Amino acid sequence: MSAAKVLMTVVKPEGAEPIFKAGDSVRISKRFPIGHFRVPNYIRGKSGVVESVIKPAAVNNEEEGFGRNAGPKRHYYRIAIPLTELWPKYAGSVDDGLRIEVFETWLERS
Amino acid sequence: MNAHAHPHTPVPDPGNSTLGYYEIMETAVRELLVAKRVIGADEIRRMLEVMDSRTPALGAKVVARAWVDPEFRARLLEKGRAAVGEFGIDLFENTELIVLQNTDKVHNLIVCTLCSCYPREVLGLPPDWYKLKPYRARAVKEPRAVLAEFGTVIPDDVEVRVSDSTSMVRYLVLPQRPPNTENFGEEQLASLVTRDAMIGVVKANTPEAKERTR
Amino acid sequence: MTQTENLLRQLPTELGGLDAGPVERVEHEYLPWEKRCHALANVLDIRKIVNTEEKRRGIESLGGEIVGKLTYYERWIIAFANILFQKQILTPDELARKMEEVSSRSSGDTVRCD
């Protein structure tokens, strides 16, 4: 068996395939971990749409923050959220929007 | 408005010849790490050389190429990281580069509300205002007001799109090519592209505006 | 939610959406030690001695007052020192001694430069 074939038989690590795809409606989880996190409070509980899957998959940065440099990987997604969804009193155009990368563990289907 | 037209606010100058507390700490940490062979003696020096080669002029070259070469532009918008590699720019590890194209319909702006993520490999180190509270706090909440403070007024029918850089992606704004530049070569075009235009707080200079700021 | 819970929910470095004044276009020429500090950060990250997220966490855990009052690279170098202690790569004692040595060396420089 060639080296390439051997590699293909290896079981894919958890999260190698993205759970969401472009166009999916999602909600950012509303939870409050302590320690280290990269999901700002101002987007928690808000709804948006997956614009794209960011590749490659990566280690959860909440764990990287404590020195984990390898292990199971999941994807980040580029999420589009209208500014009127984030700020109810938003005065600009209704089309104005935020784009932000959010790790898979923070996304819920909506 | 030109990026260089504003007054630079002076920052306290620690330039007296004795070292400050934090500089002493930096020197001590570095020397200890070298002495313990945790890092090599010339690793820092080589890294400084790489950092010094990364300036907004490099980003401006990328933008000018994208303006004149539709195939390069397509590659840049599709896979930013690989496309800037054509300019010898290597992004660390898994860092992705998403290039955001400004059009008649969309104006892009970049910010990092959690720290100061910035496309350093393409533009060098960011200006202080990018790292300070007013910009980081307000760019995601009232981007049009922030843009207006830079003299940039975006019409209501143009969508303002703010990218908050929080994790493994870095962003670079591809500004619109200014009018009356049809006969310009790449180098001339690059001279119209300021750092602030690639952050998205201003537009690229017009040839006329550039003349005025001479 | 109590007052103290709130302190945990928002990292001291998290600013998105807070009230703030106008953007003043402050900038300064990076000082040589600031650039060296940045180079050190890059090298430590590439070598996975201290990765970028650890550095960020190190800065967050300095707490609101220090994050608010120190300048950018002042926060970085303190965070690095703490993380390197935690990883037992450096000890507080050797850093203190080394800093004394660097400091006396630099006052020597002053005399020579003057």
Short mmCIF file of C-alpha atoms in Angstrom, two decimals:
data_model
loop_
_atom_site.label_atom_id
_atom_site.label_comp_id
_atom_site.label_asym_id
_atom_site.label_seq_id
_atom_site.Cartn_x
_atom_site.Cartn_y
_atom_site.Cartn_z
CA MET A 1 0.00 0.00 0.00
CA SER A 2 1.37 3.42 -0.95
CA ALA A 3 2.03 6.06 1.69
CA ALA A 4 -0.79 8.19 0.28
CA LYS A 5 -3.24 5.28 0.59
CA VAL A 6 -2.15 4.60 4.14
CA LEU A 7 -2.82 8.22 4.98
CA MET A 8 -6.28 8.00 3.44
CA THR A 9 -7.23 5.14 5.74
CA VAL A 10 -6.46 7.23 8.81
CA VAL A 11 -9.65 8.15 10.65
CA LYS A 12 -10.34 11.84 10.25
CA PRO A 13 -9.95 13.81 13.45
CA GLU A 14 -13.03 15.21 15.13
CA GLY A 15 -14.34 18.30 13.43
CA ALA A 16 -12.39 17.86 10.22
CA GLU A 17 -15.60 18.42 8.25
CA PRO A 18 -17.36 21.73 8.84
CA ILE A 19 -20.83 21.38 10.39
CA PHE A 20 -22.17 24.58 8.82
CA LYS A 21 -22.02 25.86 5.26
CA ALA A 22 -22.33 29.21 3.56
CA GLY A 23 -25.89 30.51 3.73
CA ASP A 24 -26.83 28.73 6.98
CA SER A 25 -28.71 30.81 9.53
CA VAL A 26 -27.01 30.69 12.90
CA ARG A 27 -27.20 32.18 16.35
CA ILE A 28 -24.15 32.95 18.44
CA SER A 29 -24.43 31.11 21.75
CA LYS A 30 -25.23 33.19 24.77
CA ARG A 31 -22.96 31.77 27.38
CA PHE A 32 -20.31 33.22 29.59
CA PRO A 33 -17.12 31.23 29.99
CA ILE A 34 -14.27 32.47 32.10
CA GLY A 35 -10.57 32.11 31.34
CA HIS A 36 -9.84 33.03 27.76
CA PHE A 37 -12.22 33.52 24.86
CA ARG A 38 -12.39 35.35 21.57
CA VAL A 39 -16.13 35.75 21.16
CA PRO A 40 -16.94 39.32 22.11
CA ASN A 41 -19.95 39.89 24.35
CA TYR A 42 -21.58 42.21 21.85
CA ILE A 43 -22.36 39.36 19.43
CA ARG A 44 -23.58 36.77 21.94
CA GLY A 45 -27.18 35.72 21.47
CA LYS A 46 -27.32 37.53 18.12
CA SER A 47 -28.41 36.00 14.82
CA GLY A 48 -26.49 35.95 11.58
CA VAL A 49 -25.69 34.03 8.44
CA VAL A 50 -22.63 31.96 7.58
CA GLU A 51 -20.80 33.79 4.80
CA SER A 52 -17.99 31.26 4.43
CA VAL A 53 -16.13 28.45 6.12
CA ILE A 54 -12.62 29.47 7.10
CA LYS A 55 -9.99 26.88 6.32
CA PRO A 56 -8.07 25.08 7.58
CA ALA A 57 -9.67 23.78 10.78
CA ALA A 58 -7.97 24.96 13.95
CA VAL A 59 -7.53 24.17 17.62
CA ASN A 60 -10.05 25.99 19.82
CA ASN A 61 -8.38 29.24 20.79
CA GLU A 62 -9.92 29.06 24.26
CA GLU A 63 -7.62 26.07 24.81
CA GLU A 64 -4.70 27.47 22.83
CA GLY A 65 -4.71 30.25 25.38
CA PHE A 66 -3.59 27.73 27.96
CA GLY A 67 -0.83 26.24 25.84
CA ARG A 68 -2.61 23.59 23.77
CA ASN A 69 -0.96 23.67 20.36
CA ALA A 70 -2.30 20.44 18.86
CA GLY A 71 -5.31 18.19 19.11
CA PRO A 72 -8.86 18.07 17.77
CA LYS A 73 -9.69 20.80 15.31
CA ARG A 74 -12.86 22.53 14.19
CA HIS A 75 -13.62 25.33 11.84
CA TYR A 76 -14.04 29.02 12.18
CA TYR A 77 -16.81 30.60 10.13
CA ARG A 78 -17.09 34.08 8.74
CA ILE A 79 -20.46 35.22 10.06
CA ALA A 80 -22.47 38.15 8.73
CA ILE A 81 -24.59 40.00 11.29
CA PRO A 82 -26.61 43.13 10.44
CA LEU A 83 -25.62 46.11 12.56
CA THR A 84 -29.32 46.68 13.29
CA GLU A 85 -29.36 43.20 14.90
CA LEU A 86 -26.42 44.11 17.12
CA TRP A 87 -27.49 47.65 17.99
CA PRO A 88 -31.26 48.17 18.06
CA LYS A 89 -30.81 51.93 17.86
CA TYR A 90 -28.38 51.73 14.94
CA ALA A 91 -28.78 54.90 12.91
CA GLY A 92 -27.01 53.97 9.65
CA SER A 93 -28.28 51.96 6.69
CA VAL A 94 -30.17 48.71 7.38
CA ASP A 95 -27.72 47.05 4.98
CA ASP A 96 -24.69 47.88 7.13
CA GLY A 97 -23.18 44.79 8.63
CA LEU A 98 -20.53 43.14 10.74
CA ARG A 99 -18.34 40.28 9.61
CA ILE A 100 -16.66 38.26 12.31
CA GLU A 101 -14.98 34.87 12.61
CA VAL A 102 -16.63 32.60 15.14
CA PHE A 103 -15.48 29.14 16.22
CA GLU A 104 -17.86 26.25 15.53
CA THR A 105 -18.55 25.51 19.21
CA TRP A 106 -20.21 28.93 19.52
CA LEU A 107 -22.71 28.50 16.71
CA GLU A 108 -26.27 27.19 16.96
CA ARG A 109 -28.54 26.48 14.03
CA SER A 110 -31.45 28.88 13.87
CA MET B 1 -8.09 63.33 3.42
CA ASN B 2 -4.53 62.20 3.17
CA ALA B 3 -3.16 59.86 5.79
CA HIS B 4 -0.19 62.09 6.27
CA ALA B 5 -2.08 65.36 6.46
CA HIS B 6 -3.02 65.08 10.12
CA PRO B 7 -0.90 66.26 13.01
CA HIS B 8 1.02 63.52 14.76
CA THR B 9 0.32 63.67 18.45
CA PRO B 10 3.58 63.52 20.31
CA VAL B 11 4.05 60.57 22.63
CA PRO B 12 6.23 60.93 25.73
CA ASP B 13 9.77 60.41 24.62
CA PRO B 14 11.74 58.03 26.80
CA GLY B 15 14.76 58.93 24.74
CA ASN B 16 17.04 59.88 27.62
CA SER B 17 19.96 57.56 27.61
CA THR B 18 19.10 55.47 30.67
CA LEU B 19 16.79 52.60 29.83
CA GLY B 20 13.23 52.54 31.08
CA TYR B 21 11.93 49.80 33.37
CA TYR B 22 10.11 47.89 30.65
CA GLU B 23 12.96 48.15 28.18
CA ILE B 24 15.25 46.73 30.84
CA MET B 25 12.79 43.89 31.31
CA GLU B 26 12.62 43.24 27.57
CA THR B 27 16.41 43.15 27.34
CA ALA B 28 16.70 40.89 30.39
CA VAL B 29 14.04 38.41 29.18
CA ARG B 30 15.62 38.23 25.74
CA GLU B 31 19.16 37.78 27.05
CA LEU B 32 18.06 35.08 29.49
CA LEU B 33 16.21 33.18 26.77
CA VAL B 34 19.30 33.31 24.56
CA ALA B 35 21.63 32.30 27.40
CA LYS B 36 19.40 29.30 28.12
CA ARG B 37 19.29 28.47 24.41
CA VAL B 38 15.51 28.72 24.37
CA ILE B 39 15.89 30.98 21.36
CA GLY B 40 18.87 31.53 19.08
CA ALA B 41 21.00 34.66 19.37
CA ASP B 42 20.18 35.87 15.89
CA GLU B 43 16.52 34.83 15.72
CA ILE B 44 15.34 38.18 17.03
CA ARG B 45 17.61 40.05 14.64
CA ARG B 46 16.35 38.06 11.65
CA MET B 47 12.77 38.62 12.74
CA LEU B 48 13.41 42.36 13.01
CA GLU B 49 14.69 42.34 9.44
CA VAL B 50 11.52 40.63 8.25
CA MET B 51 9.40 43.11 10.21
CA ASP B 52 11.28 46.07 8.76
CA SER B 53 10.55 44.80 5.25
CA ARG B 54 6.80 44.97 5.94
CA THR B 55 5.52 48.49 5.37
CA PRO B 56 2.39 50.00 3.85
CA ALA B 57 4.40 50.42 0.63
CA LEU B 58 4.30 46.65 0.27
CA GLY B 59 0.54 46.55 0.69
CA ALA B 60 0.24 49.40 -1.81
CA LYS B 61 2.11 47.32 -4.40
CA VAL B 62 -0.34 44.47 -3.89
CA VAL B 63 -3.29 46.85 -4.32
CA ALA B 64 -1.84 48.47 -7.44
CA ARG B 65 -1.25 45.05 -8.99
CA ALA B 66 -4.85 44.09 -8.24
CA TRP B 67 -6.02 47.27 -9.99
CA VAL B 68 -4.12 46.58 -13.20
CA ASP B 69 -4.22 42.79 -13.37
CA PRO B 70 -7.73 41.25 -13.20
CA GLU B 71 -6.35 37.74 -12.91
CA PHE B 72 -4.21 38.67 -9.94
CA ARG B 73 -7.20 40.47 -8.40
CA ALA B 74 -9.28 37.32 -8.77
CA ARG B 75 -6.57 35.26 -7.08
CA LEU B 76 -6.20 37.86 -4.33
CA LEU B 77 -9.92 37.89 -3.55
CA GLU B 78 -10.15 34.11 -3.76
CA LYS B 79 -7.11 33.18 -1.69
CA GLY B 80 -5.42 36.22 -0.18
CA ARG B 81 -2.71 34.31 1.58
CA ALA B 82 -1.50 32.53 -1.53
CA ALA B 83 -1.78 35.63 -3.74
CA VAL B 84 0.33 37.89 -1.50
CA GLY B 85 2.85 35.05 -1.50
CA GLU B 86 3.59 36.16 -5.07
CA PHE B 87 5.10 39.28 -3.46
CA GLY B 88 7.24 37.21 -1.12
CA ILE B 89 4.87 37.79 1.79
CA ASP B 90 4.65 34.82 4.11
CA LEU B 91 1.88 34.82 6.70
CA PHE B 92 2.60 32.95 9.89
CA GLU B 93 1.31 29.40 10.12
CA ASN B 94 -2.42 29.16 9.59
CA THR B 95 -3.09 32.87 9.46
CA GLU B 96 -5.53 33.51 6.64
CA LEU B 97 -5.74 36.75 4.70
CA ILE B 98 -9.14 37.80 3.46
CA VAL B 99 -8.98 40.70 1.01
CA LEU B 100 -12.09 42.87 1.11
CA GLN B 101 -12.92 44.66 -2.09
CA ASN B 102 -14.51 48.08 -1.94
CA THR B 103 -17.00 48.75 -4.71
CA ASP B 104 -19.69 51.27 -5.61
CA LYS B 105 -22.00 49.27 -3.35
CA VAL B 106 -19.81 48.24 -0.41
CA HIS B 107 -17.28 50.01 1.78
CA ASN B 108 -15.15 47.80 4.02
CA LEU B 109 -13.47 48.71 7.27
CA ILE B 110 -11.30 46.59 9.57
CA VAL B 111 -10.95 46.64 13.34
CA CYS B 112 -9.98 44.34 16.21
CA THR B 113 -12.20 44.87 19.24
CA LEU B 114 -10.41 42.32 21.43
CA CYS B 115 -6.79 43.29 20.87
CA SER B 116 -5.06 44.68 17.79
CA CYS B 117 -5.10 42.04 15.04
CA TYR B 118 -3.84 43.73 11.90
CA PRO B 119 -2.40 42.54 8.58
CA ARG B 120 1.15 43.11 9.84
CA GLU B 121 2.74 40.87 7.26
CA VAL B 122 1.39 43.15 4.56
CA LEU B 123 1.28 46.60 6.21
CA GLY B 124 3.81 46.45 9.03
CA LEU B 125 2.91 47.50 12.57
CA PRO B 126 -0.38 49.37 13.11
CA PRO B 127 -0.75 53.02 14.11
CA ASP B 128 -1.56 53.73 17.76
CA TRP B 129 -5.10 54.92 17.08
CA TYR B 130 -5.91 51.47 15.66
CA LYS B 131 -4.97 49.97 19.04
CA LEU B 132 -6.65 52.56 21.27
CA LYS B 133 -10.14 52.52 22.76
CA PRO B 134 -12.10 55.03 20.67
CA TYR B 135 -11.52 53.26 17.36
CA ARG B 136 -11.86 49.73 18.75
CA ALA B 137 -14.97 50.52 20.77
CA ARG B 138 -16.88 52.50 18.15
CA ALA B 139 -15.95 51.03 14.75
CA VAL B 140 -18.40 48.12 15.23
CA LYS B 141 -21.18 50.28 16.67
CA GLU B 142 -21.14 53.51 14.70
CA PRO B 143 -18.79 52.96 11.77
CA ARG B 144 -20.22 55.83 9.75
CA ALA B 145 -19.51 58.30 12.54
CA VAL B 146 -15.97 56.92 12.89
CA LEU B 147 -15.42 57.16 9.13
CA ALA B 148 -16.67 60.75 9.18
CA GLU B 149 -13.99 61.55 11.76
CA PHE B 150 -11.47 60.46 9.13
CA GLY B 151 -13.18 62.73 6.62
CA THR B 152 -14.79 59.78 4.84
CA VAL B 153 -18.47 60.15 4.11
CA ILE B 154 -20.17 57.04 2.76
CA PRO B 155 -23.49 57.58 0.95
CA ASP B 156 -26.53 55.91 2.52
CA ASP B 157 -26.99 53.58 -0.42
CA VAL B 158 -23.50 52.14 0.04
CA GLU B 159 -23.28 49.30 2.55
CA VAL B 160 -20.71 49.73 5.30
CA ARG B 161 -19.20 46.37 6.20
CA VAL B 162 -17.05 46.14 9.33
CA SER B 163 -14.77 43.13 9.76
CA ASP B 164 -13.87 42.49 13.40
CA SER B 165 -10.64 40.53 13.35
CA THR B 166 -10.67 38.21 16.34
CA SER B 167 -8.87 34.98 15.64
CA MET B 168 -6.94 33.46 12.75
CA VAL B 169 -7.99 35.73 9.89
CA ARG B 170 -6.36 39.02 8.96
CA TYR B 171 -8.02 41.44 6.60
CA LEU B 172 -6.79 43.85 3.98
CA VAL B 173 -9.07 46.34 2.29
CA LEU B 174 -8.72 46.64 -1.47
CA PRO B 175 -9.72 50.25 -2.06
CA GLN B 176 -11.40 51.43 -5.24
CA ARG B 177 -9.10 52.65 -7.98
CA PRO B 178 -9.41 56.44 -8.08
CA PRO B 179 -10.80 58.16 -11.19
CA ASN B 180 -8.46 59.79 -13.74
CA THR B 181 -5.78 57.14 -13.33
CA GLU B 182 -6.38 55.25 -16.56
CA ASN B 183 -2.88 56.04 -17.84
CA PHE B 184 -1.10 55.37 -14.58
CA GLY B 185 1.45 52.59 -14.26
CA GLU B 186 1.59 50.26 -11.26
CA GLU B 187 4.18 52.33 -9.44
CA GLN B 188 2.22 55.56 -9.86
CA LEU B 189 -0.94 53.82 -8.73
CA ALA B 190 0.79 52.41 -5.67
CA SER B 191 1.76 55.93 -4.62
CA LEU B 192 -1.95 56.73 -4.25
CA VAL B 193 -2.58 53.87 -1.82
CA THR B 194 -2.16 54.85 1.81
CA ARG B 195 -2.06 52.60 4.84
CA ASP B 196 -5.34 54.09 6.04
CA ALA B 197 -7.00 53.26 2.72
CA MET B 198 -6.02 49.61 3.25
CA ILE B 199 -7.55 49.71 6.76
CA GLY B 200 -10.63 51.19 5.13
CA VAL B 201 -10.91 54.46 7.05
CA VAL B 202 -10.22 56.55 3.93
CA LYS B 203 -10.32 56.05 0.19
CA ALA B 204 -7.23 55.83 -2.00
CA ASN B 205 -5.94 59.26 -2.95
CA THR B 206 -6.95 60.82 -6.22
CA PRO B 207 -4.01 62.17 -8.25
CA GLU B 208 -5.35 65.66 -7.55
CA ALA B 209 -5.48 65.14 -3.78
CA LYS B 210 -1.98 63.74 -3.84
CA GLU B 211 -0.69 66.83 -5.66
CA ARG B 212 -2.32 69.10 -3.10
CA THR B 213 -0.59 67.39 -0.19
CA ARG B 214 2.87 67.72 -1.71
CA MET C 1 -26.06 39.24 37.87
CA THR C 2 -23.79 40.58 40.56
CA GLN C 3 -21.16 43.23 40.11
CA THR C 4 -18.34 40.72 40.47
CA GLU C 5 -19.75 38.32 37.88
CA ASN C 6 -19.70 41.16 35.44
CA LEU C 7 -15.96 41.54 36.01
CA LEU C 8 -15.48 37.99 34.73
CA ARG C 9 -17.75 38.29 31.73
CA GLN C 10 -15.89 41.09 30.07
CA LEU C 11 -12.17 40.75 29.52
CA PRO C 12 -10.24 43.93 30.33
CA THR C 13 -9.09 44.06 26.71
CA GLU C 14 -12.60 43.78 25.27
CA LEU C 15 -13.84 47.10 23.92
CA GLY C 16 -16.36 46.43 21.14
CA GLY C 17 -19.46 48.59 21.54
CA LEU C 18 -18.34 50.53 24.61
CA ASP C 19 -18.89 54.26 24.80
CA ALA C 20 -15.80 56.23 23.85
CA GLY C 21 -14.77 59.64 22.61
CA PRO C 22 -13.70 60.67 19.13
CA VAL C 23 -10.84 58.91 17.38
CA GLU C 24 -7.69 60.95 17.73
CA ARG C 25 -5.22 59.92 15.12
CA VAL C 26 -2.39 59.26 17.50
CA GLU C 27 0.70 57.55 16.24
CA HIS C 28 4.33 57.34 17.19
CA GLU C 29 7.45 55.91 15.68
CA TYR C 30 7.95 52.47 17.23
CA LEU C 31 10.83 52.51 19.69
CA PRO C 32 13.63 49.99 19.15
CA TRP C 33 12.72 48.04 22.30
CA GLU C 34 9.07 47.93 21.22
CA LYS C 35 10.08 46.42 17.90
CA ARG C 36 12.34 43.95 19.68
CA CYS C 37 9.47 43.03 21.96
CA HIS C 38 7.30 42.39 18.92
CA ALA C 39 10.04 40.32 17.29
CA LEU C 40 10.36 38.32 20.50
CA ALA C 41 6.61 37.66 20.43
CA ASN C 42 6.80 36.40 16.86
CA VAL C 43 9.74 34.13 17.59
CA LEU C 44 8.12 32.72 20.74
CA ASP C 45 4.91 32.07 18.80
CA ILE C 46 6.57 30.44 15.80
CA ARG C 47 8.56 28.20 18.10
CA LYS C 48 5.38 27.51 20.15
CA ILE C 49 7.16 28.50 23.31
CA VAL C 50 4.44 31.07 23.99
CA ASN C 51 1.72 31.03 21.35
CA THR C 52 -0.30 34.11 20.42
CA GLU C 53 -3.35 33.04 22.39
CA GLU C 54 -1.25 32.47 25.50
CA LYS C 55 0.16 35.95 25.08
CA ARG C 56 -3.36 37.38 24.77
CA ARG C 57 -4.50 35.49 27.85
CA GLY C 58 -1.40 36.68 29.67
CA ILE C 59 -2.34 40.28 28.91
CA GLU C 60 -6.00 39.80 29.86
CA SER C 61 -5.01 38.28 33.17
CA LEU C 62 -3.00 41.38 34.13
CA GLY C 63 -6.36 42.86 35.09
CA GLY C 64 -8.16 46.03 34.18
CA GLU C 65 -6.00 48.58 35.95
CA ILE C 66 -2.70 47.37 34.49
CA VAL C 67 -4.24 46.87 31.05
CA GLY C 68 -5.60 50.39 31.24
CA LYS C 69 -2.47 52.13 32.46
CA LEU C 70 0.48 50.40 30.80
CA THR C 71 1.38 51.02 27.18
CA TYR C 72 0.99 48.31 24.60
CA TYR C 73 4.40 46.67 24.72
CA GLU C 74 4.73 47.24 28.45
CA ARG C 75 1.75 44.90 28.80
CA TRP C 76 3.34 42.40 26.43
CA ILE C 77 6.66 42.10 28.20
CA ILE C 78 5.00 41.66 31.62
CA ALA C 79 2.74 38.98 30.17
CA PHE C 80 5.74 37.19 28.67
CA ALA C 81 7.63 37.27 31.95
CA ASN C 82 4.64 35.78 33.82
CA ILE C 83 4.07 33.06 31.23
CA LEU C 84 7.75 32.14 31.14
CA PHE C 85 7.72 31.84 34.95
CA GLN C 86 4.63 29.67 34.76
CA LYS C 87 6.31 27.39 32.21
CA GLN C 88 9.40 27.23 34.39
CA ILE C 89 11.55 28.56 31.59
CA LEU C 90 12.57 31.56 33.69
CA THR C 91 12.43 32.19 37.43
CA PRO C 92 11.42 35.45 39.08
CA ASP C 93 14.75 35.56 40.85
CA GLU C 94 16.89 35.27 37.75
CA LEU C 95 14.86 37.87 35.93
CA ALA C 96 15.22 40.32 38.83
CA ARG C 97 18.97 39.78 38.91
CA LYS C 98 19.32 40.05 35.15
CA MET C 99 17.33 43.28 35.18
CA GLU C 100 19.68 44.72 37.77
CA GLU C 101 22.62 43.78 35.60
CA VAL C 102 21.07 45.30 32.46
CA SER C 103 20.20 48.42 34.40
CA SER C 104 23.74 48.94 35.70
CA ARG C 105 25.13 48.27 32.22
CA SER C 106 22.84 50.93 30.80
CA SER C 107 23.81 53.56 33.34
CA GLY C 108 27.39 52.82 32.26
CA ASP C 109 26.26 53.62 28.72
CA THR C 110 24.85 56.92 29.92
CA VAL C 111 28.18 58.06 31.27
CA ARG C 112 29.90 57.06 28.05
CA CYS C 113 27.28 58.70 25.82
CA ASP C 114 27.31 61.94 27.79
#
